[in-house]
């Protein structure tokens, strides 16, 4: 892990320099300085981030080492960075206060010292240079009609690549024909809900706990919501029998969000049996299935019954939520209705980003990025688990085998609220099961800790800050008691 | 117009070469050849397109003229292009049959010889190089949190630029606060309709004729639709009194689609008076207001009453529909409800494209592109009008003063169907008022001719083909008779 900072350099900022052609034009020293100043000013390089060794950067940029040394010296003189003999040069100025050229950062948004909220990948690891390369290739190769009004179902080039990827990497039984390109799970859920409603569906079952936005989406499409409990085997499928008629079930079988439970094989076959018997639809939200660190990966429900299951995937956890790209694998009986809803929703997803993602899949860059991030997130999880278990021996954790977050179970909602308040004062972003609105009615309290969003170089400090905070509340007693 | 082809070169394909760094790396001749081969193979350069003179291309690419001459010679030997002494070198091979590297073009889509359908801009003039530069700048400058879950209302950087642009170029009374970034008018309409429905609205009035998709969107949101007629002054505002309670009116006041009528000042004040009296909302769809060739530009309704009017704009006509970017200027009373619907629809629009558009607005490239296209479309309109009027003296045309299409009024729906059938056989894409579903019930027949989508270099041929076709049906009699 010692060179993780430099690894990150070579993956993003450095490649952007290369893309800017910094290696082959005049004014190199000034441009290196400017690039670094901007990166610090805008928060892409934060205080403590180590810069690459001058020799290494000179080699990568194909400039003389003297040029880099001079650039570093200038920035040190200006107070942005500092180097000591025998240790790496590092950023000392924490951006944003510096003024200068206007920042693109949204003001008003809460700025956490450590953002440990769930559901967010490490944005600082987004492969900017590779995405730019893919966009460029799309812009160069795309015939003009790609820029016009295109297929609501999505660019065929992307659906072809996705079909191959999903079969290979996720075990789906899928063809390009049955895929629809959406802008992420938020849209995907709305499209399905509307298509179901238009075809006469009246009620949809959802997990309890689950994301409040997802419940609001289903309700706003005019469907009645039926909450189903979750236990150690996942969704309590038997509770479906409580309700008179349920037209669809929306669930996260690979890793129940936010409890982290995987739906057991027994429950899987029972759920699919129920769906077939009732002609109902199962919506499988596979939001972060790419990240599993322990145990055998469990195939998607979709592979067991492609005629009953709608499978939903996204790049929001693998690449970045800001891209707004996702997909649905649809049973034939729903395909046309969902495509029509997509057309009514926004006609089609953005064409160039679709082609860029197709290129990332084609070139293998998407797979490589996921492998890299899986290793990185796994190391973070290990570090966090070790720290939590050694400082808080009685703490009850869940959902640690996979994904980008884990759950700290708590005795009650009061304790949850106290911890959230203290975290907020300390600048630590967290979510609570109760406070976050995950329950329709009520349920056990807990803190959901996302360990992916914090940039790599400050993850260790963030984990320590979290453990220190939790120890104030959970240090002596068990975290959850019956 | 004689150098229009070369102008296009310098605007798109040529800049892509520059972006690829073709001017500063080895293997120049091979790269020029490959770039041209790809452009022809993929249909970006079609048969008949003239290539730049070798001297001009050499200068623009900053290479020796000999390099370009050799590249042209090689391509001529391979049969892609041909040059004769005294005339320009031109493409002779019509792409797509060539095989080689896979095309990104969607199969299955209808390929018109001449696409004269309305509502489509010239995709071959999309400023690819400038868009790529803007995306690159966004990717270099954007802080990490731009890639995360952002504001549903849209990136502030874009809303700031848009507010300035809309006030300056379109006369809106708008602040960044009141803008929402959508993915185009399709989504914008759905967001407003849902926000209205959620706040208790029950019925919406729409123009007759109007886009069938727009009516379907409003209906699918659970709203009742009230059609209002259109005459020479635009929307018949008085017909609003027919209906018991209308919560909103959706219209195209600047240029009624598809008849091209501009809403008269008298009707404007009557409409806004009605809206204020009833507390109703007016939705102003300004889909192509950037393009006016005659008469005084008429300010938007929004500027007369920002508290009653929702203004909707888009890049679908100014840049390309495939980008999927649009915006809404919202009265304060609707803002939160529409932002909430956006969050439920797709959380937010793609962040990088938002920043790229902000950059195009900031740098002035957006204004320059619109000015360039306005001149180009105006020349096309002049050419088309001259050709239609001289070949078909009795033809009744409408909507010729602005926009990207005009209307040929016809005697009846049978004639419309006959012309559409003949056009289809001739590979000419057109739309009919009746056949296109523009009426809820029924109305006068007509052919809508879009003159923007055909690439610049074959517009003259396309216009001739259209006139020849129409002359078969309209050559003797008047096109429309009472």
mmCIF file of N, CA and C in Angstrom, chain A residues 16 19 42 44 101 104-107 119 123-124 126 128 131-132 135-137 139-149 154-156 183 186-187 194 213 216-217 220 316-317 320-324 343-353 355, chain B residues 16 42 44 101 104-107 119 123-124 126 128 131-132 135-137 139-149 151 154-157 183 186-187 194 213 216-217 220 316-317 320-324 343-353 355:
data_model
loop_
_atom_site.group_PDB
_atom_site.id
_atom_site.type_symbol
_atom_site.label_atom_id
_atom_site.label_comp_id
_atom_site.label_asym_id
_atom_site.label_seq_id
_atom_site.Cartn_x
_atom_site.Cartn_y
_atom_site.Cartn_z
ATOM 1 N N UNK A 16 -3.941 12.912 -17.167
ATOM 2 C CA UNK A 16 -4.550 14.136 -17.681
ATOM 3 C C UNK A 16 -3.479 15.087 -18.170
ATOM 4 N N UNK A 19 -2.591 13.868 -21.438
ATOM 5 C CA UNK A 19 -3.613 14.205 -22.419
ATOM 6 C C UNK A 19 -3.536 15.660 -22.839
ATOM 7 N N UNK A 42 -8.417 23.193 -6.321
ATOM 8 C CA UNK A 42 -9.765 22.657 -6.504
ATOM 9 C C UNK A 42 -10.020 21.403 -5.679
ATOM 10 N N UNK A 44 -8.567 18.477 -5.724
ATOM 11 C CA UNK A 44 -8.279 17.136 -6.243
ATOM 12 C C UNK A 44 -7.056 16.558 -5.574
ATOM 13 N N UNK A 101 -8.844 31.032 -10.057
ATOM 14 C CA UNK A 101 -9.874 30.747 -11.055
ATOM 15 C C UNK A 101 -11.068 30.047 -10.418
ATOM 16 N N UNK A 104 -15.204 24.613 -9.896
ATOM 17 C CA UNK A 104 -16.417 23.994 -10.415
ATOM 18 C C UNK A 104 -17.177 23.272 -9.317
ATOM 19 N N UNK A 105 -16.671 23.329 -8.099
ATOM 20 C CA UNK A 105 -17.342 22.612 -7.031
ATOM 21 C C UNK A 105 -18.664 23.295 -6.688
ATOM 22 N N UNK A 106 -19.670 22.505 -6.414
ATOM 23 C CA UNK A 106 -20.965 23.057 -6.030
ATOM 24 C C UNK A 106 -20.860 23.677 -4.643
ATOM 25 N N UNK A 107 -21.214 24.933 -4.494
ATOM 26 C CA UNK A 107 -21.278 25.465 -3.137
ATOM 27 C C UNK A 107 -22.578 24.992 -2.499
ATOM 28 N N UNK A 119 -22.994 3.950 -0.274
ATOM 29 C CA UNK A 119 -23.468 4.042 -1.650
ATOM 30 C C UNK A 119 -22.649 4.934 -2.545
ATOM 31 N N UNK A 123 -14.556 8.625 -5.740
ATOM 32 C CA UNK A 123 -14.551 9.472 -6.942
ATOM 33 C C UNK A 123 -13.136 9.868 -7.334
ATOM 34 N N UNK A 124 -12.223 9.892 -6.358
ATOM 35 C CA UNK A 124 -10.852 10.301 -6.685
ATOM 36 C C UNK A 124 -10.147 9.232 -7.515
ATOM 37 N N UNK A 126 -11.761 7.686 -10.027
ATOM 38 C CA UNK A 126 -12.421 7.595 -11.337
ATOM 39 C C UNK A 126 -11.359 7.697 -12.434
ATOM 40 N N UNK A 128 -10.246 9.106 -15.043
ATOM 41 C CA UNK A 128 -10.551 10.272 -15.883
ATOM 42 C C UNK A 128 -9.893 10.172 -17.254
ATOM 43 N N UNK A 131 -11.581 7.550 -19.394
ATOM 44 C CA UNK A 131 -12.918 7.985 -19.816
ATOM 45 C C UNK A 131 -12.795 9.026 -20.933
ATOM 46 N N UNK A 132 -11.834 9.927 -20.781
ATOM 47 C CA UNK A 132 -11.625 10.944 -21.819
ATOM 48 C C UNK A 132 -11.209 10.291 -23.135
ATOM 49 N N UNK A 135 -14.245 8.724 -24.650
ATOM 50 C CA UNK A 135 -15.121 9.753 -25.226
ATOM 51 C C UNK A 135 -14.552 10.263 -26.543
ATOM 52 N N UNK A 136 -13.243 10.447 -26.564
ATOM 53 C CA UNK A 136 -12.618 10.944 -27.786
ATOM 54 C C UNK A 136 -12.819 9.951 -28.917
ATOM 55 N N UNK A 137 -12.615 8.676 -28.595
ATOM 56 C CA UNK A 137 -12.786 7.656 -29.620
ATOM 57 C C UNK A 137 -14.237 7.645 -30.118
ATOM 58 N N UNK A 139 -16.256 10.169 -30.136
ATOM 59 C CA UNK A 139 -16.477 11.374 -30.946
ATOM 60 C C UNK A 139 -15.832 11.260 -32.315
ATOM 61 N N UNK A 140 -14.719 10.559 -32.387
ATOM 62 C CA UNK A 140 -14.039 10.422 -33.677
ATOM 63 C C UNK A 140 -14.769 9.401 -34.551
ATOM 64 N N UNK A 141 -15.193 8.303 -33.956
ATOM 65 C CA UNK A 141 -15.741 7.206 -34.755
ATOM 66 C C UNK A 141 -17.236 7.313 -35.025
ATOM 67 N N UNK A 142 -17.959 7.973 -34.149
ATOM 68 C CA UNK A 142 -19.416 7.932 -34.273
ATOM 69 C C UNK A 142 -19.866 8.558 -35.586
ATOM 70 N N UNK A 143 -20.682 7.847 -36.362
ATOM 71 C CA UNK A 143 -21.278 8.485 -37.534
ATOM 72 C C UNK A 143 -22.260 9.557 -37.063
ATOM 73 N N UNK A 144 -22.594 10.467 -37.966
ATOM 74 C CA UNK A 144 -23.422 11.604 -37.575
ATOM 75 C C UNK A 144 -24.736 11.196 -36.932
ATOM 76 N N UNK A 145 -25.325 10.099 -37.408
ATOM 77 C CA UNK A 145 -26.672 9.830 -36.900
ATOM 78 C C UNK A 145 -26.693 9.420 -35.433
ATOM 79 N N UNK A 146 -25.538 9.065 -34.882
ATOM 80 C CA UNK A 146 -25.463 8.813 -33.449
ATOM 81 C C UNK A 146 -25.819 10.071 -32.659
ATOM 82 N N UNK A 147 -25.530 11.238 -33.256
ATOM 83 C CA UNK A 147 -25.813 12.501 -32.568
ATOM 84 C C UNK A 147 -27.276 12.924 -32.697
ATOM 85 N N UNK A 148 -28.023 12.216 -33.524
ATOM 86 C CA UNK A 148 -29.429 12.565 -33.725
ATOM 87 C C UNK A 148 -30.318 11.870 -32.708
ATOM 88 N N UNK A 149 -31.614 11.834 -33.030
ATOM 89 C CA UNK A 149 -32.539 11.099 -32.176
ATOM 90 C C UNK A 149 -32.314 9.615 -32.429
ATOM 91 N N UNK A 154 -31.334 2.131 -26.457
ATOM 92 C CA UNK A 154 -29.911 2.355 -26.218
ATOM 93 C C UNK A 154 -29.088 2.029 -27.446
ATOM 94 N N UNK A 155 -27.872 2.561 -27.497
ATOM 95 C CA UNK A 155 -26.972 2.314 -28.615
ATOM 96 C C UNK A 155 -26.648 0.819 -28.696
ATOM 97 N N UNK A 156 -26.781 0.273 -29.894
ATOM 98 C CA UNK A 156 -26.536 -1.162 -30.046
ATOM 99 C C UNK A 156 -25.086 -1.523 -29.708
ATOM 100 N N UNK A 183 -30.382 5.686 -17.256
ATOM 101 C CA UNK A 183 -29.414 6.606 -16.663
ATOM 102 C C UNK A 183 -29.125 6.229 -15.204
ATOM 103 N N UNK A 186 -32.183 4.757 -10.380
ATOM 104 C CA UNK A 186 -33.311 5.652 -10.111
ATOM 105 C C UNK A 186 -34.260 5.664 -11.304
ATOM 106 N N UNK A 187 -33.710 5.905 -12.486
ATOM 107 C CA UNK A 187 -34.574 5.883 -13.668
ATOM 108 C C UNK A 187 -35.100 4.484 -13.949
ATOM 109 N N UNK A 194 -43.611 2.282 -13.999
ATOM 110 C CA UNK A 194 -44.608 2.835 -14.920
ATOM 111 C C UNK A 194 -45.087 1.794 -15.920
ATOM 112 N N UNK A 213 -35.958 6.787 -1.186
ATOM 113 C CA UNK A 213 -36.208 7.318 -2.533
ATOM 114 C C UNK A 213 -36.866 6.259 -3.413
ATOM 115 N N UNK A 216 -40.436 6.012 -2.630
ATOM 116 C CA UNK A 216 -41.162 7.187 -3.140
ATOM 117 C C UNK A 216 -41.386 7.070 -4.642
ATOM 118 N N UNK A 217 -40.409 6.549 -5.360
ATOM 119 C CA UNK A 217 -40.550 6.396 -6.815
ATOM 120 C C UNK A 217 -41.701 5.452 -7.143
ATOM 121 N N UNK A 220 -44.971 7.061 -6.359
ATOM 122 C CA UNK A 220 -45.347 8.174 -7.242
ATOM 123 C C UNK A 220 -45.827 7.665 -8.597
ATOM 124 N N UNK A 316 -22.820 3.385 -11.300
ATOM 125 C CA UNK A 316 -22.715 4.358 -10.208
ATOM 126 C C UNK A 316 -21.753 3.909 -9.113
ATOM 127 N N UNK A 317 -21.598 2.591 -8.922
ATOM 128 C CA UNK A 317 -20.647 2.130 -7.914
ATOM 129 C C UNK A 317 -19.319 1.720 -8.542
ATOM 130 N N UNK A 320 -18.732 5.988 -11.550
ATOM 131 C CA UNK A 320 -19.111 7.209 -10.828
ATOM 132 C C UNK A 320 -20.595 7.473 -11.031
ATOM 133 N N UNK A 321 -21.296 7.901 -9.966
ATOM 134 C CA UNK A 321 -22.719 8.217 -10.098
ATOM 135 C C UNK A 321 -22.958 9.389 -11.041
ATOM 136 N N UNK A 322 -22.007 10.314 -11.114
ATOM 137 C CA UNK A 322 -22.178 11.505 -11.940
ATOM 138 C C UNK A 322 -22.296 11.213 -13.425
ATOM 139 N N UNK A 323 -21.890 9.996 -13.855
ATOM 140 C CA UNK A 323 -21.997 9.660 -15.278
ATOM 141 C C UNK A 323 -23.440 9.412 -15.694
ATOM 142 N N UNK A 324 -24.241 8.877 -14.782
ATOM 143 C CA UNK A 324 -25.652 8.572 -15.054
ATOM 144 C C UNK A 324 -25.820 7.553 -16.191
ATOM 145 N N UNK A 343 -38.822 6.096 -23.723
ATOM 146 C CA UNK A 343 -39.041 7.123 -24.748
ATOM 147 C C UNK A 343 -39.802 8.315 -24.158
ATOM 148 N N UNK A 344 -40.785 8.016 -23.327
ATOM 149 C CA UNK A 344 -41.553 9.098 -22.717
ATOM 150 C C UNK A 344 -40.769 9.811 -21.626
ATOM 151 N N UNK A 345 -39.843 9.097 -21.006
ATOM 152 C CA UNK A 345 -39.109 9.695 -19.889
ATOM 153 C C UNK A 345 -38.064 10.685 -20.386
ATOM 154 N N UNK A 346 -37.280 10.301 -21.384
ATOM 155 C CA UNK A 346 -36.221 11.205 -21.858
ATOM 156 C C UNK A 346 -35.734 10.848 -23.258
ATOM 157 N N UNK A 347 -36.542 10.122 -23.980
ATOM 158 C CA UNK A 347 -36.292 9.718 -25.361
ATOM 159 C C UNK A 347 -35.176 8.671 -25.463
ATOM 160 N N UNK A 348 -34.038 8.931 -24.859
ATOM 161 C CA UNK A 348 -32.893 8.015 -24.921
ATOM 162 C C UNK A 348 -31.842 8.538 -23.945
ATOM 163 N N UNK A 349 -30.881 7.693 -23.581
ATOM 164 C CA UNK A 349 -29.757 8.169 -22.779
ATOM 165 C C UNK A 349 -28.745 8.848 -23.701
ATOM 166 N N UNK A 350 -27.859 9.650 -23.125
ATOM 167 C CA UNK A 350 -26.851 10.377 -23.899
ATOM 168 C C UNK A 350 -26.026 9.430 -24.760
ATOM 169 N N UNK A 351 -25.890 9.768 -26.053
ATOM 170 C CA UNK A 351 -25.295 8.835 -27.006
ATOM 171 C C UNK A 351 -23.784 8.694 -26.810
ATOM 172 N N UNK A 352 -23.101 9.800 -26.572
ATOM 173 C CA UNK A 352 -21.643 9.729 -26.516
ATOM 174 C C UNK A 352 -21.169 8.957 -25.296
ATOM 175 N N UNK A 353 -21.852 9.155 -24.160
ATOM 176 C CA UNK A 353 -21.448 8.410 -22.972
ATOM 177 C C UNK A 353 -21.722 6.918 -23.159
ATOM 178 N N UNK A 355 -21.465 5.315 -25.965
ATOM 179 C CA UNK A 355 -20.376 4.786 -26.791
ATOM 180 C C UNK A 355 -19.065 4.745 -26.006
ATOM 181 N N UNK B 16 -10.747 17.332 -35.512
ATOM 182 C CA UNK B 16 -10.519 16.043 -34.873
ATOM 183 C C UNK B 16 -9.120 15.547 -35.191
ATOM 184 N N UNK B 42 -17.374 5.161 -42.512
ATOM 185 C CA UNK B 42 -18.439 5.285 -41.519
ATOM 186 C C UNK B 42 -19.501 6.297 -41.923
ATOM 187 N N UNK B 44 -19.283 9.508 -42.498
ATOM 188 C CA UNK B 44 -19.182 10.913 -42.125
ATOM 189 C C UNK B 44 -18.847 11.763 -43.339
ATOM 190 N N UNK B 101 -13.201 -1.986 -39.894
ATOM 191 C CA UNK B 101 -13.498 -1.898 -38.468
ATOM 192 C C UNK B 101 -14.986 -1.639 -38.238
ATOM 193 N N UNK B 104 -20.137 2.164 -35.762
ATOM 194 C CA UNK B 104 -20.950 2.421 -34.582
ATOM 195 C C UNK B 104 -22.375 2.790 -34.978
ATOM 196 N N UNK B 105 -22.671 2.764 -36.247
ATOM 197 C CA UNK B 105 -24.013 3.144 -36.675
ATOM 198 C C UNK B 105 -25.026 2.088 -36.238
ATOM 199 N N UNK B 106 -26.171 2.562 -35.817
ATOM 200 C CA UNK B 106 -27.235 1.633 -35.415
ATOM 201 C C UNK B 106 -27.808 0.929 -36.639
ATOM 202 N N UNK B 107 -27.812 -0.368 -36.681
ATOM 203 C CA UNK B 107 -28.517 -1.026 -37.777
ATOM 204 C C UNK B 107 -30.012 -0.988 -37.494
ATOM 205 N N UNK B 119 -37.468 18.824 -37.140
ATOM 206 C CA UNK B 119 -37.002 18.732 -35.756
ATOM 207 C C UNK B 119 -35.612 18.171 -35.584
ATOM 208 N N UNK B 123 -26.549 17.156 -38.051
ATOM 209 C CA UNK B 123 -25.615 16.454 -37.163
ATOM 210 C C UNK B 123 -24.194 16.493 -37.712
ATOM 211 N N UNK B 124 -24.067 16.649 -39.033
ATOM 212 C CA UNK B 124 -22.714 16.656 -39.604
ATOM 213 C C UNK B 124 -21.983 17.947 -39.242
ATOM 214 N N UNK B 126 -22.181 19.216 -36.139
ATOM 215 C CA UNK B 126 -21.950 19.236 -34.690
ATOM 216 C C UNK B 126 -20.473 19.530 -34.431
ATOM 217 N N UNK B 128 -17.709 18.727 -33.104
ATOM 218 C CA UNK B 128 -17.120 17.614 -32.347
ATOM 219 C C UNK B 128 -15.853 18.020 -31.607
ATOM 220 N N UNK B 131 -16.630 20.260 -28.656
ATOM 221 C CA UNK B 131 -17.273 19.511 -27.578
ATOM 222 C C UNK B 131 -16.244 18.657 -26.842
ATOM 223 N N UNK B 132 -15.346 18.039 -27.602
ATOM 224 C CA UNK B 132 -14.302 17.224 -26.979
ATOM 225 C C UNK B 132 -13.400 18.087 -26.104
ATOM 226 N N UNK B 135 -15.282 18.866 -22.969
ATOM 227 C CA UNK B 135 -15.337 17.696 -22.085
ATOM 228 C C UNK B 135 -13.990 17.498 -21.399
ATOM 229 N N UNK B 136 -12.924 17.686 -22.166
ATOM 230 C CA UNK B 136 -11.598 17.492 -21.581
ATOM 231 C C UNK B 136 -11.362 18.494 -20.469
ATOM 232 N N UNK B 137 -11.754 19.753 -20.730
ATOM 233 C CA UNK B 137 -11.570 20.766 -19.707
ATOM 234 C C UNK B 137 -12.387 20.421 -18.458
ATOM 235 N N UNK B 139 -13.223 17.438 -17.503
ATOM 236 C CA UNK B 139 -12.594 16.304 -16.829
ATOM 237 C C UNK B 139 -11.329 16.725 -16.085
ATOM 238 N N UNK B 140 -10.620 17.715 -16.608
ATOM 239 C CA UNK B 140 -9.394 18.158 -15.952
ATOM 240 C C UNK B 140 -9.721 19.004 -14.731
ATOM 241 N N UNK B 141 -10.716 19.880 -14.862
ATOM 242 C CA UNK B 141 -10.965 20.857 -13.798
ATOM 243 C C UNK B 141 -11.920 20.362 -12.725
ATOM 244 N N UNK B 142 -12.795 19.435 -13.064
ATOM 245 C CA UNK B 142 -13.850 19.081 -12.117
ATOM 246 C C UNK B 142 -13.262 18.480 -10.851
ATOM 247 N N UNK B 143 -13.634 19.013 -9.689
ATOM 248 C CA UNK B 143 -13.230 18.339 -8.456
ATOM 249 C C UNK B 143 -13.959 17.000 -8.355
ATOM 250 N N UNK B 144 -13.422 16.133 -7.497
ATOM 251 C CA UNK B 144 -13.962 14.777 -7.439
ATOM 252 C C UNK B 144 -15.459 14.739 -7.160
ATOM 253 N N UNK B 145 -15.947 15.671 -6.326
ATOM 254 C CA UNK B 145 -17.349 15.509 -5.928
ATOM 255 C C UNK B 145 -18.331 15.754 -7.078
ATOM 256 N N UNK B 146 -17.863 16.348 -8.157
ATOM 257 C CA UNK B 146 -18.714 16.481 -9.344
ATOM 258 C C UNK B 146 -19.097 15.105 -9.880
ATOM 259 N N UNK B 147 -18.215 14.124 -9.684
ATOM 260 C CA UNK B 147 -18.475 12.779 -10.192
ATOM 261 C C UNK B 147 -19.400 11.986 -9.282
ATOM 262 N N UNK B 148 -19.687 12.514 -8.107
ATOM 263 C CA UNK B 148 -20.544 11.812 -7.161
ATOM 264 C C UNK B 148 -22.011 12.147 -7.389
ATOM 265 N N UNK B 149 -22.830 11.861 -6.386
ATOM 266 C CA UNK B 149 -24.235 12.240 -6.465
ATOM 267 C C UNK B 149 -24.322 13.742 -6.257
ATOM 268 N N UNK B 151 -26.341 17.729 -7.328
ATOM 269 C CA UNK B 151 -27.610 18.433 -7.208
ATOM 270 C C UNK B 151 -28.583 18.001 -8.297
ATOM 271 N N UNK B 154 -29.102 20.615 -10.966
ATOM 272 C CA UNK B 154 -28.092 20.776 -12.007
ATOM 273 C C UNK B 154 -26.836 21.430 -11.471
ATOM 274 N N UNK B 155 -25.730 21.262 -12.180
ATOM 275 C CA UNK B 155 -24.463 21.848 -11.778
ATOM 276 C C UNK B 155 -24.581 23.373 -11.769
ATOM 277 N N UNK B 156 -24.141 23.960 -10.670
ATOM 278 C CA UNK B 156 -24.254 25.416 -10.552
ATOM 279 C C UNK B 156 -23.442 26.124 -11.633
ATOM 280 N N UNK B 157 -22.303 25.563 -11.984
ATOM 281 C CA UNK B 157 -21.478 26.186 -13.030
ATOM 282 C C UNK B 157 -22.282 26.339 -14.319
ATOM 283 N N UNK B 183 -32.759 16.659 -19.280
ATOM 284 C CA UNK B 183 -32.106 15.986 -20.409
ATOM 285 C C UNK B 183 -32.838 16.300 -21.719
ATOM 286 N N UNK B 186 -38.384 16.424 -23.716
ATOM 287 C CA UNK B 186 -39.160 15.231 -23.354
ATOM 288 C C UNK B 186 -39.191 15.075 -21.834
ATOM 289 N N UNK B 187 -38.004 15.107 -21.213
ATOM 290 C CA UNK B 187 -37.987 14.987 -19.763
ATOM 291 C C UNK B 187 -38.614 16.210 -19.098
ATOM 292 N N UNK B 194 -45.692 15.990 -13.908
ATOM 293 C CA UNK B 194 -45.768 15.266 -12.634
ATOM 294 C C UNK B 194 -45.840 16.219 -11.454
ATOM 295 N N UNK B 213 -46.082 12.627 -29.115
ATOM 296 C CA UNK B 213 -45.338 12.172 -27.934
ATOM 297 C C UNK B 213 -45.621 13.084 -26.743
ATOM 298 N N UNK B 216 -48.878 12.270 -25.269
ATOM 299 C CA UNK B 216 -48.811 10.989 -24.541
ATOM 300 C C UNK B 216 -48.138 11.173 -23.180
ATOM 301 N N UNK B 217 -47.118 12.006 -23.131
ATOM 302 C CA UNK B 217 -46.421 12.241 -21.857
ATOM 303 C C UNK B 217 -47.363 12.866 -20.841
ATOM 304 N N UNK B 220 -49.880 10.341 -19.711
ATOM 305 C CA UNK B 220 -49.345 9.249 -18.887
ATOM 306 C C UNK B 220 -49.061 9.732 -17.465
ATOM 307 N N UNK B 316 -31.068 20.395 -28.290
ATOM 308 C CA UNK B 316 -31.366 19.393 -29.316
ATOM 309 C C UNK B 316 -31.379 19.979 -30.719
ATOM 310 N N UNK B 317 -31.719 21.268 -30.855
ATOM 311 C CA UNK B 317 -31.708 21.881 -32.181
ATOM 312 C C UNK B 317 -30.438 22.693 -32.404
ATOM 313 N N UNK B 320 -27.084 19.043 -30.695
ATOM 314 C CA UNK B 320 -27.458 17.712 -31.168
ATOM 315 C C UNK B 320 -28.404 17.067 -30.170
ATOM 316 N N UNK B 321 -29.441 16.374 -30.659
ATOM 317 C CA UNK B 321 -30.365 15.686 -29.751
ATOM 318 C C UNK B 321 -29.672 14.587 -28.951
ATOM 319 N N UNK B 322 -28.644 13.971 -29.548
ATOM 320 C CA UNK B 322 -27.966 12.854 -28.880
ATOM 321 C C UNK B 322 -27.282 13.241 -27.583
ATOM 322 N N UNK B 323 -27.057 14.544 -27.364
ATOM 323 C CA UNK B 323 -26.403 14.978 -26.118
ATOM 324 C C UNK B 323 -27.325 14.859 -24.927
ATOM 325 N N UNK B 324 -28.613 15.043 -25.153
ATOM 326 C CA UNK B 324 -29.607 14.991 -24.078
ATOM 327 C C UNK B 324 -29.348 16.021 -22.979
ATOM 328 N N UNK B 343 -35.325 14.523 -9.184
ATOM 329 C CA UNK B 343 -34.617 13.580 -8.318
ATOM 330 C C UNK B 343 -35.211 12.183 -8.464
ATOM 331 N N UNK B 344 -36.538 12.123 -8.525
ATOM 332 C CA UNK B 344 -37.177 10.819 -8.673
ATOM 333 C C UNK B 344 -37.020 10.253 -10.079
ATOM 334 N N UNK B 345 -36.866 11.127 -11.059
ATOM 335 C CA UNK B 345 -36.790 10.657 -12.446
ATOM 336 C C UNK B 345 -35.430 10.034 -12.741
ATOM 337 N N UNK B 346 -34.352 10.713 -12.354
ATOM 338 C CA UNK B 346 -33.017 10.169 -12.666
ATOM 339 C C UNK B 346 -31.930 10.771 -11.794
ATOM 340 N N UNK B 347 -32.350 11.329 -10.658
ATOM 341 C CA UNK B 347 -31.459 11.905 -9.659
ATOM 342 C C UNK B 347 -30.834 13.225 -10.116
ATOM 343 N N UNK B 348 -30.239 13.237 -11.310
ATOM 344 C CA UNK B 348 -29.584 14.425 -11.841
ATOM 345 C C UNK B 348 -29.210 14.120 -13.289
ATOM 346 N N UNK B 349 -28.912 15.157 -14.064
ATOM 347 C CA UNK B 349 -28.378 14.936 -15.410
ATOM 348 C C UNK B 349 -26.878 14.648 -15.308
ATOM 349 N N UNK B 350 -26.329 14.076 -16.379
ATOM 350 C CA UNK B 350 -24.901 13.726 -16.383
ATOM 351 C C UNK B 350 -24.029 14.935 -16.087
ATOM 352 N N UNK B 351 -23.080 14.764 -15.158
ATOM 353 C CA UNK B 351 -22.333 15.915 -14.646
ATOM 354 C C UNK B 351 -21.323 16.450 -15.664
ATOM 355 N N UNK B 352 -20.643 15.564 -16.358
ATOM 356 C CA UNK B 352 -19.574 16.026 -17.243
ATOM 357 C C UNK B 352 -20.131 16.790 -18.436
ATOM 358 N N UNK B 353 -21.256 16.310 -18.985
ATOM 359 C CA UNK B 353 -21.841 17.026 -20.116
ATOM 360 C C UNK B 353 -22.353 18.396 -19.661
ATOM 361 N N UNK B 355 -20.968 20.248 -17.401
ATOM 362 C CA UNK B 355 -19.798 21.127 -17.320
ATOM 363 C C UNK B 355 -19.269 21.460 -18.707
#
